[in-house]
Amino acid sequence: MDGTWFQYALIIPMLLGILLFRGKIYVYKYFLPRLIGLSVIICLFGIVLWFLACFTALPPTSTTRLMWTSGEEIDSYFGLFYKIQPITVGGTSIWRNTSIFPEAPMAAVYYGIILSLHILVIKKKDLKSIAVLTIGLITTVSTSAYIYVCVLLFAYLSDKIGGNGLRESKLKIMVMLLTITSLVFILIQIGTNKITDSTSGMTHLDDFVQGFRIWKDAPIFGFGFESDDYIWQEYLSYYRGGLGYTSGALFLLIHGGVVALVMVIVPLLAWVVVSPSKDSTYFALFLFLILWTVVVQNCGVFILCLSLGYANYVWESKRLRSEWNAVRGNRDISSTN
């Protein structure tokens, strides 16, 4: 059985059962904060080791083989940072911060989702954790990471504006605009350079174009999740050697058609259908942004968020039903009096 079908047909229901069994209070007050706290610690160590490795010539603690691609030996720093992807920024050659992951975009996706859980789901006012995760994202030197930072900081700062005095609100608005403007400028510069000067950027554009062309030949059920060899031979081999889908949504459409994509869209909608709020809507849109721009459909923390979407739907449905029953009971009492 293909891993993707296994995850969506078995793992998500199993996670949903565990979440429902432990209950909303445990998940929101204990499990998610502990997951975020552990991630922040790992991110912090990764940042420190990245800085020391790039700017102080700190020797590696060991070497390991990068089985993700070439199998070559790479330097490891306690398994919390790896020298995998060098990049030149402003004429200076540095390493991208991959943290514990085999490539920078993976680190960006993980820490981006963790930051979104922190800001939009459990809503803790912990600026230190937000700062660590933001720095971790920035040091990946990944275009997607800068998009995540812009989107999430905008959500965080906009939420802090309401409910204050006019003067304080104006100050916060100015800070937010300056922050977002700076981040957008950096994003445009990096994105433009990546697309015009790198093979990776052009490959991503090709992925979108070719992905839609492939999908339209099997739009409903796709080609199957074990059809990579066929797709490579029939569609991809003539324009580049290899499979590297840029978009998780396109990956699902190509392999499982609209049916597979719906399996992801439903739990995202579940975040906003029962009890819509600005934060839940923003969180669902953020997850869809990640799904559209990164091959994330098999990422563990993304799968967890899908299961959490279903669980949140169940919890909110019960809460609303309980409130409705209470209101109806009060009305019945009033009518009898």
Coordinates of C-alpha atoms in Angstrom, one line a residue, residues 26-161:
Y26 CA -5.2 18.1 27.1
V27 CA -4.5 18.7 23.4
Y28 CA -4.6 22.5 23.7
K29 CA -3.1 23.0 27.1
Y30 CA -0.5 20.3 27.3
F31 CA 0.3 18.4 24.0
L32 CA 0.5 21.4 21.6
P33 CA 2.5 23.6 24.0
R34 CA 4.9 20.8 24.7
L35 CA 5.3 20.1 20.9
I36 CA 5.9 23.8 20.3
G37 CA 8.3 24.1 23.3
L38 CA 10.4 21.1 22.1
S39 CA 10.5 22.5 18.6
V40 CA 11.6 25.9 19.9
I41 CA 14.5 24.3 21.8
I42 CA 15.7 22.3 18.7
C43 CA 15.3 25.4 16.6
L44 CA 17.4 27.5 19.1
F45 CA 20.2 25.0 19.2
G46 CA 20.2 24.8 15.4
I47 CA 20.5 28.6 15.1
V48 CA 23.4 28.7 17.5
L49 CA 25.3 25.9 15.8
W50 CA 24.5 27.4 12.3
F51 CA 26.0 30.7 13.4
L52 CA 29.1 29.1 14.9
A53 CA 29.6 26.9 11.9
C54 CA 29.2 29.8 9.4
F55 CA 31.0 32.6 11.2
T56 CA 33.5 31.0 13.6
A57 CA 34.7 28.0 11.6
L58 CA 33.5 25.7 14.4
P59 CA 34.5 22.1 13.4
P60 CA 31.8 19.5 13.0
T61 CA 31.2 16.9 15.7
S62 CA 30.7 14.1 13.2
T63 CA 29.9 13.3 9.6
T64 CA 27.0 11.4 8.1
R65 CA 25.8 10.4 4.7
L66 CA 23.0 12.4 3.0
M67 CA 20.8 9.6 1.7
W68 CA 18.2 12.2 0.7
T69 CA 20.0 12.9 -2.6
S70 CA 23.5 12.0 -3.5
G71 CA 24.6 9.9 -0.6
E72 CA 27.7 12.1 -0.1
E73 CA 29.2 12.7 3.4
I74 CA 28.2 15.9 5.1
D75 CA 29.3 17.6 8.3
S76 CA 27.0 17.2 11.3
Y77 CA 26.8 19.3 14.5
F78 CA 25.3 17.1 17.2
G79 CA 22.6 16.1 14.7
L80 CA 21.0 19.6 15.2
F81 CA 22.5 21.3 12.2
Y82 CA 24.0 19.9 9.0
K83 CA 26.2 21.5 6.3
I84 CA 24.1 20.6 3.3
Q85 CA 23.1 23.6 1.2
P86 CA 25.6 26.5 0.7
I87 CA 24.4 29.8 -0.6
T88 CA 25.9 33.2 -1.4
V89 CA 24.2 36.2 0.2
G90 CA 25.6 39.7 -0.5
G91 CA 28.8 38.3 -1.8
T92 CA 29.3 36.1 1.3
S93 CA 29.1 32.4 1.1
I94 CA 27.2 30.8 4.1
W95 CA 25.3 27.6 4.8
R96 CA 21.5 27.6 4.9
N97 CA 20.1 26.6 8.3
T98 CA 18.6 23.2 7.7
S99 CA 18.4 22.4 11.4
I100 CA 17.6 18.7 11.8
F101 CA 16.2 18.3 8.3
P102 CA 17.9 17.3 5.0
E103 CA 17.1 20.5 3.3
A104 CA 16.2 24.1 4.1
P105 CA 12.6 24.1 2.7
M106 CA 11.8 21.2 5.0
A107 CA 13.0 23.1 8.0
A108 CA 11.0 26.2 6.8
V109 CA 7.8 24.1 6.5
Y110 CA 8.1 22.5 9.9
Y111 CA 9.0 25.7 11.8
G112 CA 6.4 27.7 9.8
I113 CA 3.6 25.3 10.9
I114 CA 4.9 25.3 14.5
L115 CA 4.9 29.1 14.5
S116 CA 1.4 29.2 13.1
L117 CA 0.2 26.8 15.8
H118 CA 1.8 29.0 18.4
I119 CA 0.3 32.2 17.1
L120 CA -3.1 31.2 15.7
V121 CA -4.1 28.0 17.6
I122 CA -2.9 28.0 21.2
K123 CA -2.4 31.8 21.0
K124 CA 0.3 32.1 23.7
K125 CA 1.9 35.5 24.3
D126 CA 5.5 34.1 24.3
L127 CA 7.6 36.6 22.3
K128 CA 10.8 34.6 22.9
S129 CA 9.5 31.5 21.2
I130 CA 8.1 33.7 18.3
A131 CA 11.5 35.3 18.0
V132 CA 13.4 32.0 18.0
L133 CA 11.1 30.4 15.4
T134 CA 11.2 33.6 13.2
I135 CA 15.0 33.7 13.3
G136 CA 15.1 30.0 12.5
L137 CA 12.9 30.6 9.5
I138 CA 15.0 33.6 8.3
T139 CA 18.3 31.7 8.5
T140 CA 17.0 28.9 6.2
V141 CA 17.4 31.6 3.4
S142 CA 14.3 30.0 1.8
T143 CA 11.8 32.0 -0.2
S144 CA 9.0 30.0 1.3
A145 CA 10.3 30.8 4.8
Y146 CA 10.1 34.5 4.1
I147 CA 6.5 34.1 2.9
Y148 CA 5.6 32.3 6.1
V149 CA 7.2 35.0 8.2
C150 CA 5.4 37.8 6.4
V151 CA 2.0 36.1 6.6
L152 CA 2.3 35.0 10.3
L153 CA 3.8 38.2 11.6
F154 CA 1.1 40.2 9.8
A155 CA -1.5 38.0 11.6
Y156 CA 0.2 38.4 14.9
L157 CA 0.7 42.1 14.7
S158 CA -2.8 42.8 13.3
D159 CA -4.3 40.9 16.2
K160 CA -2.5 43.1 18.7
I161 CA -3.8 46.3 17.2

